[in-house]
Amino acid sequence: MSLFSLKNKSILITGSSKGIGKSIAHQSALMGAQVIISSRKIDACKETAKEINDDIGKEVAFPIACNIADDDQLKNLVTETLNTLGGIDTLICNAATNTFMGSMLDMDIEQFDKVMHNNIRSNQLLCNLCLPYMIEKEDGSIIIITSIAAIKGSSLLGAYNISKAADVMIVKNIAAEFGNKNIRANSIAPGLVRTDFAKGLWENPDILKAVLQTNPMKRIGEPDEIAGAAIMLASSAGSYINGQTIVIDGGTTIV
C-alpha cells in the first residue's frame, strides 16, 4: 500500500464546499478516504459531495452544514461525523474569516473579535472535541490551514495575520501534549491561492503585481497544490511530522 494511501481513513474538513477545502476533500477521496463536506450552507455541501461521489463512483463524501462561529453547531458537526463515518482519523480546520482589509486603526473591535472567534476559538474548540476520540485509539492527525500571514507582518491584513499566527501555536501545543498518544498536529501555510476567499487580493491588479514581484515562480497557487501536503500529513507518509508548519507559497517568503 502506498505511503500516501488514505484507504479506510475518515476525514472531517471544515470550509470544504469550495476552494482549498474542496480540493483537499476531493483529492483525499481519490486516495481512498471518506470525507465530510462542511460549510455554512447545506446546498453547497450537497453539491460538492455529489460532485466528488460522482467522480469516485460511490458514496465517499457526506455533507454536514456547520457555521464555525456557533459552538453548538461545532459540537453537532463532530457528533454527526462520528455517526456517519464511525470515527475521525483526521481533522482539517480550513474554514476561516477575514472581515476587514486595511489599516488596523480603521478596524472596529467587533470585526476584530469575529476574526479571533472564527479563526482561533473555533479551531481550538473543534480540536478539543475531536481529541478524546483520537486519544482513545492512540492515533490521529490534526491539520490547520493557516497562511504565510502567520509569519509576515501586513499593513492590510493585521487581524487575520494575528489569528493565523495563533493557529500555528495551537498545533504546536497539541503536538507537544498529545504526541505521546501518536497524535500529530501540523499546519499548512499557503501563500496567495486562487480561491474565492482570496479573490479580493488576486483580483486587485496592484496587490497581485506586488505579490508576483516577490514570488520566484511569478504566479499564484492553485487549490490542488495545497491538497498534496494535507494528504501527506493525513497519511503514513506524514507519520513522523509533528508540530510543524509547511509553507506552500512558490518561494514568496524566501525572497
mmCIF file of C-alpha atoms in Angstrom:
data_model
loop_
_atom_site.group_PDB
_atom_site.id
_atom_site.type_symbol
_atom_site.label_atom_id
_atom_site.label_comp_id
_atom_site.label_asym_id
_atom_site.label_seq_id
_atom_site.Cartn_x
_atom_site.Cartn_y
_atom_site.Cartn_z
ATOM 1 C CA MET A 1 0.000 0.000 0.000
ATOM 2 C CA SER A 2 1.249 3.477 -0.876
ATOM 3 C CA LEU A 3 2.604 5.648 1.930
ATOM 4 C CA PHE A 4 0.089 8.243 0.744
ATOM 5 C CA SER A 5 -2.921 5.924 0.821
ATOM 6 C CA LEU A 6 -5.917 7.114 2.836
ATOM 7 C CA LYS A 7 -7.868 3.894 2.493
ATOM 8 C CA ASN A 8 -10.295 3.387 5.399
ATOM 9 C CA LYS A 9 -9.481 6.853 6.774
ATOM 10 C CA SER A 10 -12.258 9.166 7.977
ATOM 11 C CA ILE A 11 -11.559 12.863 7.462
ATOM 12 C CA LEU A 12 -13.508 15.883 8.694
ATOM 13 C CA ILE A 13 -12.784 19.084 6.768
ATOM 14 C CA THR A 14 -14.311 22.455 7.592
ATOM 15 C CA GLY A 15 -14.843 25.006 4.840
ATOM 16 C CA SER A 16 -14.776 22.213 2.270
ATOM 17 C CA SER A 17 -17.572 23.096 -0.146
ATOM 18 C CA LYS A 18 -15.158 25.167 -2.249
ATOM 19 C CA GLY A 19 -11.579 26.362 -2.599
ATOM 20 C CA ILE A 20 -8.725 24.692 -0.746
ATOM 21 C CA GLY A 21 -11.045 22.662 1.481
ATOM 22 C CA LYS A 22 -12.905 21.238 -1.507
ATOM 23 C CA SER A 23 -9.657 20.306 -3.204
ATOM 24 C CA ILE A 24 -8.392 18.548 -0.083
ATOM 25 C CA ALA A 25 -11.667 16.644 0.214
ATOM 26 C CA HIS A 26 -11.674 15.580 -3.433
ATOM 27 C CA GLN A 27 -8.025 14.522 -3.504
ATOM 28 C CA SER A 28 -8.406 12.681 -0.174
ATOM 29 C CA ALA A 29 -11.365 10.766 -1.576
ATOM 30 C CA LEU A 30 -9.299 9.826 -4.619
ATOM 31 C CA MET A 31 -6.721 8.386 -2.192
ATOM 32 C CA GLY A 32 -9.363 6.210 -0.539
ATOM 33 C CA ALA A 33 -10.727 8.323 2.317
ATOM 34 C CA GLN A 34 -14.273 9.004 3.391
ATOM 35 C CA VAL A 35 -14.738 12.744 3.852
ATOM 36 C CA ILE A 36 -17.167 15.128 5.495
ATOM 37 C CA ILE A 37 -18.005 18.176 3.402
ATOM 38 C CA SER A 38 -18.849 21.055 5.713
ATOM 39 C CA SER A 39 -19.611 24.747 5.339
ATOM 40 C CA ARG A 40 -22.408 27.086 6.392
ATOM 41 C CA LYS A 41 -24.790 26.288 3.512
ATOM 42 C CA ILE A 42 -26.077 22.734 3.192
ATOM 43 C CA ASP A 43 -26.889 23.126 -0.514
ATOM 44 C CA ALA A 44 -23.265 23.951 -1.282
ATOM 45 C CA CYS A 45 -22.139 20.971 0.817
ATOM 46 C CA LYS A 46 -24.515 18.648 -1.002
ATOM 47 C CA GLU A 47 -23.393 19.922 -4.398
ATOM 48 C CA THR A 48 -19.715 19.345 -3.597
ATOM 49 C CA ALA A 49 -20.381 15.921 -2.056
ATOM 50 C CA LYS A 50 -22.298 14.869 -5.171
ATOM 51 C CA GLU A 51 -19.507 16.093 -7.433
ATOM 52 C CA ILE A 52 -16.946 14.048 -5.503
ATOM 53 C CA ASN A 53 -19.164 10.969 -5.267
ATOM 54 C CA ASP A 54 -19.927 11.083 -8.999
ATOM 55 C CA ASP A 55 -16.208 11.257 -9.754
ATOM 56 C CA ILE A 56 -15.269 8.410 -7.394
ATOM 57 C CA GLY A 57 -18.238 6.284 -8.442
ATOM 58 C CA LYS A 58 -19.509 5.570 -4.935
ATOM 59 C CA GLU A 59 -20.593 7.433 -1.809
ATOM 60 C CA VAL A 60 -17.472 8.618 -0.008
ATOM 61 C CA ALA A 61 -18.344 12.281 0.644
ATOM 62 C CA PHE A 62 -21.066 13.283 3.085
ATOM 63 C CA PRO A 63 -22.474 16.802 3.620
ATOM 64 C CA ILE A 64 -22.952 18.336 7.072
ATOM 65 C CA ALA A 65 -23.698 22.048 7.391
ATOM 66 C CA CYS A 66 -21.881 23.950 10.130
ATOM 67 C CA ASN A 67 -21.286 27.586 10.983
ATOM 68 C CA ILE A 68 -17.920 27.544 12.777
ATOM 69 C CA ALA A 69 -18.957 30.615 14.791
ATOM 70 C CA ASP A 70 -21.605 28.563 16.620
ATOM 71 C CA ASP A 71 -20.400 26.257 19.428
ATOM 72 C CA ASP A 72 -23.480 24.040 19.247
ATOM 73 C CA GLN A 73 -23.064 23.584 15.514
ATOM 74 C CA LEU A 74 -19.419 22.593 16.011
ATOM 75 C CA LYS A 75 -20.461 20.011 18.597
ATOM 76 C CA ASN A 76 -23.148 18.728 16.228
ATOM 77 C CA LEU A 77 -20.606 18.537 13.410
ATOM 78 C CA VAL A 78 -18.409 16.188 15.424
ATOM 79 C CA THR A 79 -21.355 14.105 16.625
ATOM 80 C CA GLU A 80 -22.777 13.736 13.129
ATOM 81 C CA THR A 81 -19.354 12.934 11.700
ATOM 82 C CA LEU A 82 -18.924 10.127 14.216
ATOM 83 C CA ASN A 83 -22.418 8.850 13.431
ATOM 84 C CA THR A 84 -21.776 8.978 9.697
ATOM 85 C CA LEU A 85 -18.182 7.761 9.426
ATOM 86 C CA GLY A 86 -17.769 5.885 12.699
ATOM 87 C CA GLY A 87 -14.671 7.832 13.672
ATOM 88 C CA ILE A 88 -12.397 10.767 12.921
ATOM 89 C CA ASP A 89 -8.877 9.869 11.828
ATOM 90 C CA THR A 90 -8.002 13.356 10.618
ATOM 91 C CA LEU A 91 -9.419 16.769 11.417
ATOM 92 C CA ILE A 92 -8.643 19.533 8.938
ATOM 93 C CA CYS A 93 -9.569 23.036 10.084
ATOM 94 C CA ASN A 94 -9.777 25.019 6.869
ATOM 95 C CA ALA A 95 -12.711 27.393 7.380
ATOM 96 C CA ALA A 96 -11.682 30.937 8.246
ATOM 97 C CA THR A 97 -12.914 34.526 8.300
ATOM 98 C CA ASN A 98 -11.445 37.842 7.257
ATOM 99 C CA THR A 99 -13.806 40.725 7.993
ATOM 100 C CA PHE A 100 -11.588 43.661 7.057
ATOM 101 C CA MET A 101 -8.766 44.680 4.755
ATOM 102 C CA GLY A 102 -6.943 47.895 5.607
ATOM 103 C CA SER A 103 -5.284 49.694 8.487
ATOM 104 C CA MET A 104 -5.750 48.236 11.967
ATOM 105 C CA LEU A 105 -6.688 51.773 13.030
ATOM 106 C CA ASP A 106 -9.800 51.594 10.865
ATOM 107 C CA MET A 107 -10.919 48.147 12.011
ATOM 108 C CA ASP A 108 -13.616 48.207 14.668
ATOM 109 C CA ILE A 109 -13.360 45.862 17.638
ATOM 110 C CA GLU A 110 -16.411 43.822 16.612
ATOM 111 C CA GLN A 111 -14.716 42.954 13.324
ATOM 112 C CA PHE A 112 -11.535 42.078 15.213
ATOM 113 C CA ASP A 113 -13.425 39.869 17.660
ATOM 114 C CA LYS A 114 -15.131 37.971 14.831
ATOM 115 C CA VAL A 115 -11.801 37.129 13.212
ATOM 116 C CA MET A 116 -10.378 35.915 16.524
ATOM 117 C CA HIS A 117 -13.521 33.921 17.324
ATOM 118 C CA ASN A 118 -13.766 32.153 13.981
ATOM 119 C CA ASN A 119 -10.088 31.653 13.226
ATOM 120 C CA ILE A 120 -8.774 30.786 16.693
ATOM 121 C CA ARG A 121 -11.531 29.927 19.157
ATOM 122 C CA SER A 122 -13.499 27.725 16.774
ATOM 123 C CA ASN A 123 -10.370 25.778 15.779
ATOM 124 C CA GLN A 124 -9.378 25.259 19.418
ATOM 125 C CA LEU A 125 -12.859 24.061 20.298
ATOM 126 C CA LEU A 126 -13.071 21.732 17.306
ATOM 127 C CA CYS A 127 -9.685 20.231 18.126
ATOM 128 C CA ASN A 128 -10.785 19.711 21.738
ATOM 129 C CA LEU A 129 -13.957 17.987 20.556
ATOM 130 C CA CYS A 130 -12.041 15.558 18.318
ATOM 131 C CA LEU A 131 -9.023 14.863 20.514
ATOM 132 C CA PRO A 132 -10.726 12.499 23.006
ATOM 133 C CA TYR A 133 -11.566 10.056 20.190
ATOM 134 C CA MET A 134 -8.017 10.203 18.850
ATOM 135 C CA ILE A 135 -6.572 9.751 22.342
ATOM 136 C CA GLU A 136 -8.761 6.706 22.910
ATOM 137 C CA LYS A 137 -7.419 4.903 19.832
ATOM 138 C CA GLU A 138 -3.935 6.452 20.177
ATOM 139 C CA ASP A 139 -3.878 7.640 16.597
ATOM 140 C CA GLY A 140 -4.868 10.785 14.753
ATOM 141 C CA SER A 141 -3.836 13.768 12.721
ATOM 142 C CA ILE A 142 -4.904 17.388 13.079
ATOM 143 C CA ILE A 143 -4.167 19.895 10.330
ATOM 144 C CA ILE A 144 -4.925 23.597 10.460
ATOM 145 C CA ILE A 145 -4.773 25.558 7.229
ATOM 146 C CA THR A 146 -3.072 28.742 8.316
ATOM 147 C CA SER A 147 -1.276 31.150 5.955
ATOM 148 C CA ILE A 148 2.033 32.833 5.301
ATOM 149 C CA ALA A 149 0.176 35.671 7.037
ATOM 150 C CA ALA A 150 1.198 33.833 10.222
ATOM 151 C CA ILE A 151 4.873 34.606 9.620
ATOM 152 C CA LYS A 152 4.758 38.014 7.915
ATOM 153 C CA GLY A 153 3.550 41.416 9.026
ATOM 154 C CA SER A 154 0.923 43.186 6.934
ATOM 155 C CA SER A 155 -0.435 46.697 6.573
ATOM 156 C CA LEU A 156 -3.714 45.323 5.162
ATOM 157 C CA LEU A 157 -4.479 42.062 6.991
ATOM 158 C CA GLY A 158 -3.335 42.723 10.550
ATOM 159 C CA ALA A 159 -6.041 40.885 12.494
ATOM 160 C CA TYR A 160 -6.061 37.983 10.058
ATOM 161 C CA ASN A 161 -2.281 37.645 10.485
ATOM 162 C CA ILE A 162 -2.628 37.602 14.274
ATOM 163 C CA SER A 163 -5.241 34.853 14.111
ATOM 164 C CA LYS A 164 -3.196 32.715 11.751
ATOM 165 C CA ALA A 165 -0.119 33.028 13.952
ATOM 166 C CA ALA A 166 -2.227 31.746 16.859
ATOM 167 C CA ASP A 167 -3.305 28.746 14.760
ATOM 168 C CA VAL A 168 0.361 27.827 14.324
ATOM 169 C CA MET A 169 0.705 27.721 18.116
ATOM 170 C CA ILE A 170 -2.468 25.640 18.534
ATOM 171 C CA VAL A 171 -0.894 22.788 16.565
ATOM 172 C CA LYS A 172 2.424 23.133 18.400
ATOM 173 C CA ASN A 173 0.631 22.856 21.734
ATOM 174 C CA ILE A 174 -1.346 19.811 20.601
ATOM 175 C CA ALA A 175 1.799 18.190 19.222
ATOM 176 C CA ALA A 176 3.649 18.773 22.493
ATOM 177 C CA GLU A 177 0.862 17.469 24.719
ATOM 178 C CA PHE A 178 -0.523 14.564 22.716
ATOM 179 C CA GLY A 179 2.406 13.328 20.633
ATOM 180 C CA ASN A 180 2.813 10.530 23.187
ATOM 181 C CA LYS A 181 -0.644 9.322 22.114
ATOM 182 C CA ASN A 182 0.524 9.074 18.478
ATOM 183 C CA ILE A 183 -1.408 12.217 17.576
ATOM 184 C CA ARG A 184 0.256 14.533 15.090
ATOM 185 C CA ALA A 185 -0.737 18.182 14.709
ATOM 186 C CA ASN A 186 0.606 20.400 11.948
ATOM 187 C CA SER A 187 -0.304 23.478 9.974
ATOM 188 C CA ILE A 188 -0.092 24.329 6.295
ATOM 189 C CA ALA A 189 0.708 27.927 5.379
ATOM 190 C CA PRO A 190 -0.297 28.735 1.801
ATOM 191 C CA GLY A 191 0.701 31.886 0.014
ATOM 192 C CA LEU A 192 -1.779 33.563 -2.295
ATOM 193 C CA VAL A 193 -4.023 30.886 -3.829
ATOM 194 C CA ARG A 194 -6.709 31.238 -6.476
ATOM 195 C CA THR A 195 -9.804 30.845 -4.275
ATOM 196 C CA ASP A 196 -12.974 32.852 -3.737
ATOM 197 C CA PHE A 197 -11.784 33.610 -0.199
ATOM 198 C CA ALA A 198 -8.668 35.360 -1.522
ATOM 199 C CA LYS A 199 -10.339 36.927 -4.556
ATOM 200 C CA GLY A 200 -10.060 40.413 -3.050
ATOM 201 C CA LEU A 201 -6.283 40.013 -3.253
ATOM 202 C CA TRP A 202 -5.621 38.279 -6.570
ATOM 203 C CA GLU A 203 -8.283 40.224 -8.467
ATOM 204 C CA ASN A 204 -6.710 43.525 -7.360
ATOM 205 C CA PRO A 205 -4.094 44.342 -10.046
ATOM 206 C CA ASP A 206 -1.863 46.334 -7.686
ATOM 207 C CA ILE A 207 -1.849 43.675 -4.955
ATOM 208 C CA LEU A 208 -1.333 40.869 -7.477
ATOM 209 C CA LYS A 209 1.586 42.734 -9.063
ATOM 210 C CA ALA A 210 3.206 43.246 -5.657
ATOM 211 C CA VAL A 211 2.788 39.563 -4.801
ATOM 212 C CA LEU A 212 4.240 38.365 -8.099
ATOM 213 C CA GLN A 213 7.243 40.682 -7.768
ATOM 214 C CA THR A 214 8.342 38.775 -4.669
ATOM 215 C CA ASN A 215 7.402 35.313 -5.958
ATOM 216 C CA PRO A 216 10.220 33.415 -7.693
ATOM 217 C CA MET A 217 7.660 31.375 -9.660
ATOM 218 C CA LYS A 218 5.813 34.522 -10.814
ATOM 219 C CA ARG A 219 2.370 33.062 -10.282
ATOM 220 C CA ILE A 220 -0.135 32.385 -7.527
ATOM 221 C CA GLY A 221 -1.025 28.937 -6.271
ATOM 222 C CA GLU A 222 -3.906 26.625 -7.118
ATOM 223 C CA PRO A 223 -6.012 24.729 -4.536
ATOM 224 C CA ASP A 224 -4.752 21.294 -5.609
ATOM 225 C CA GLU A 225 -1.206 22.429 -4.837
ATOM 226 C CA ILE A 226 -2.202 22.729 -1.185
ATOM 227 C CA ALA A 227 -4.096 19.441 -1.103
ATOM 228 C CA GLY A 228 -0.961 17.349 -1.637
ATOM 229 C CA ALA A 229 0.569 18.452 1.644
ATOM 230 C CA ALA A 230 -2.667 17.722 3.502
ATOM 231 C CA ILE A 231 -2.732 14.199 2.079
ATOM 232 C CA MET A 232 0.870 13.667 3.164
ATOM 233 C CA LEU A 233 0.124 14.821 6.719
ATOM 234 C CA ALA A 234 -3.012 12.654 6.941
ATOM 235 C CA SER A 235 -1.293 9.525 5.614
ATOM 236 C CA SER A 236 1.526 7.261 6.736
ATOM 237 C CA ALA A 237 3.880 9.471 4.742
ATOM 238 C CA GLY A 238 3.500 12.091 7.467
ATOM 239 C CA SER A 239 3.562 9.807 10.484
ATOM 240 C CA TYR A 240 6.676 11.440 11.997
ATOM 241 C CA ILE A 241 5.857 15.054 11.125
ATOM 242 C CA ASN A 242 4.585 16.767 14.236
ATOM 243 C CA GLY A 243 4.198 20.373 15.355
ATOM 244 C CA GLN A 244 5.398 21.783 12.055
ATOM 245 C CA THR A 245 4.235 24.440 9.610
ATOM 246 C CA ILE A 246 4.626 23.601 5.940
ATOM 247 C CA VAL A 247 4.861 26.738 3.821
ATOM 248 C CA ILE A 248 3.468 26.441 0.274
ATOM 249 C CA ASP A 249 3.960 29.794 -1.408
ATOM 250 C CA GLY A 250 6.097 29.326 -4.506
ATOM 251 C CA GLY A 251 9.030 30.773 -2.600
ATOM 252 C CA THR A 252 7.471 34.121 -1.673
ATOM 253 C CA THR A 253 8.727 34.102 1.914
ATOM 254 C CA ILE A 254 12.314 33.224 0.994
ATOM 255 C CA VAL A 255 12.917 36.334 -1.094
#
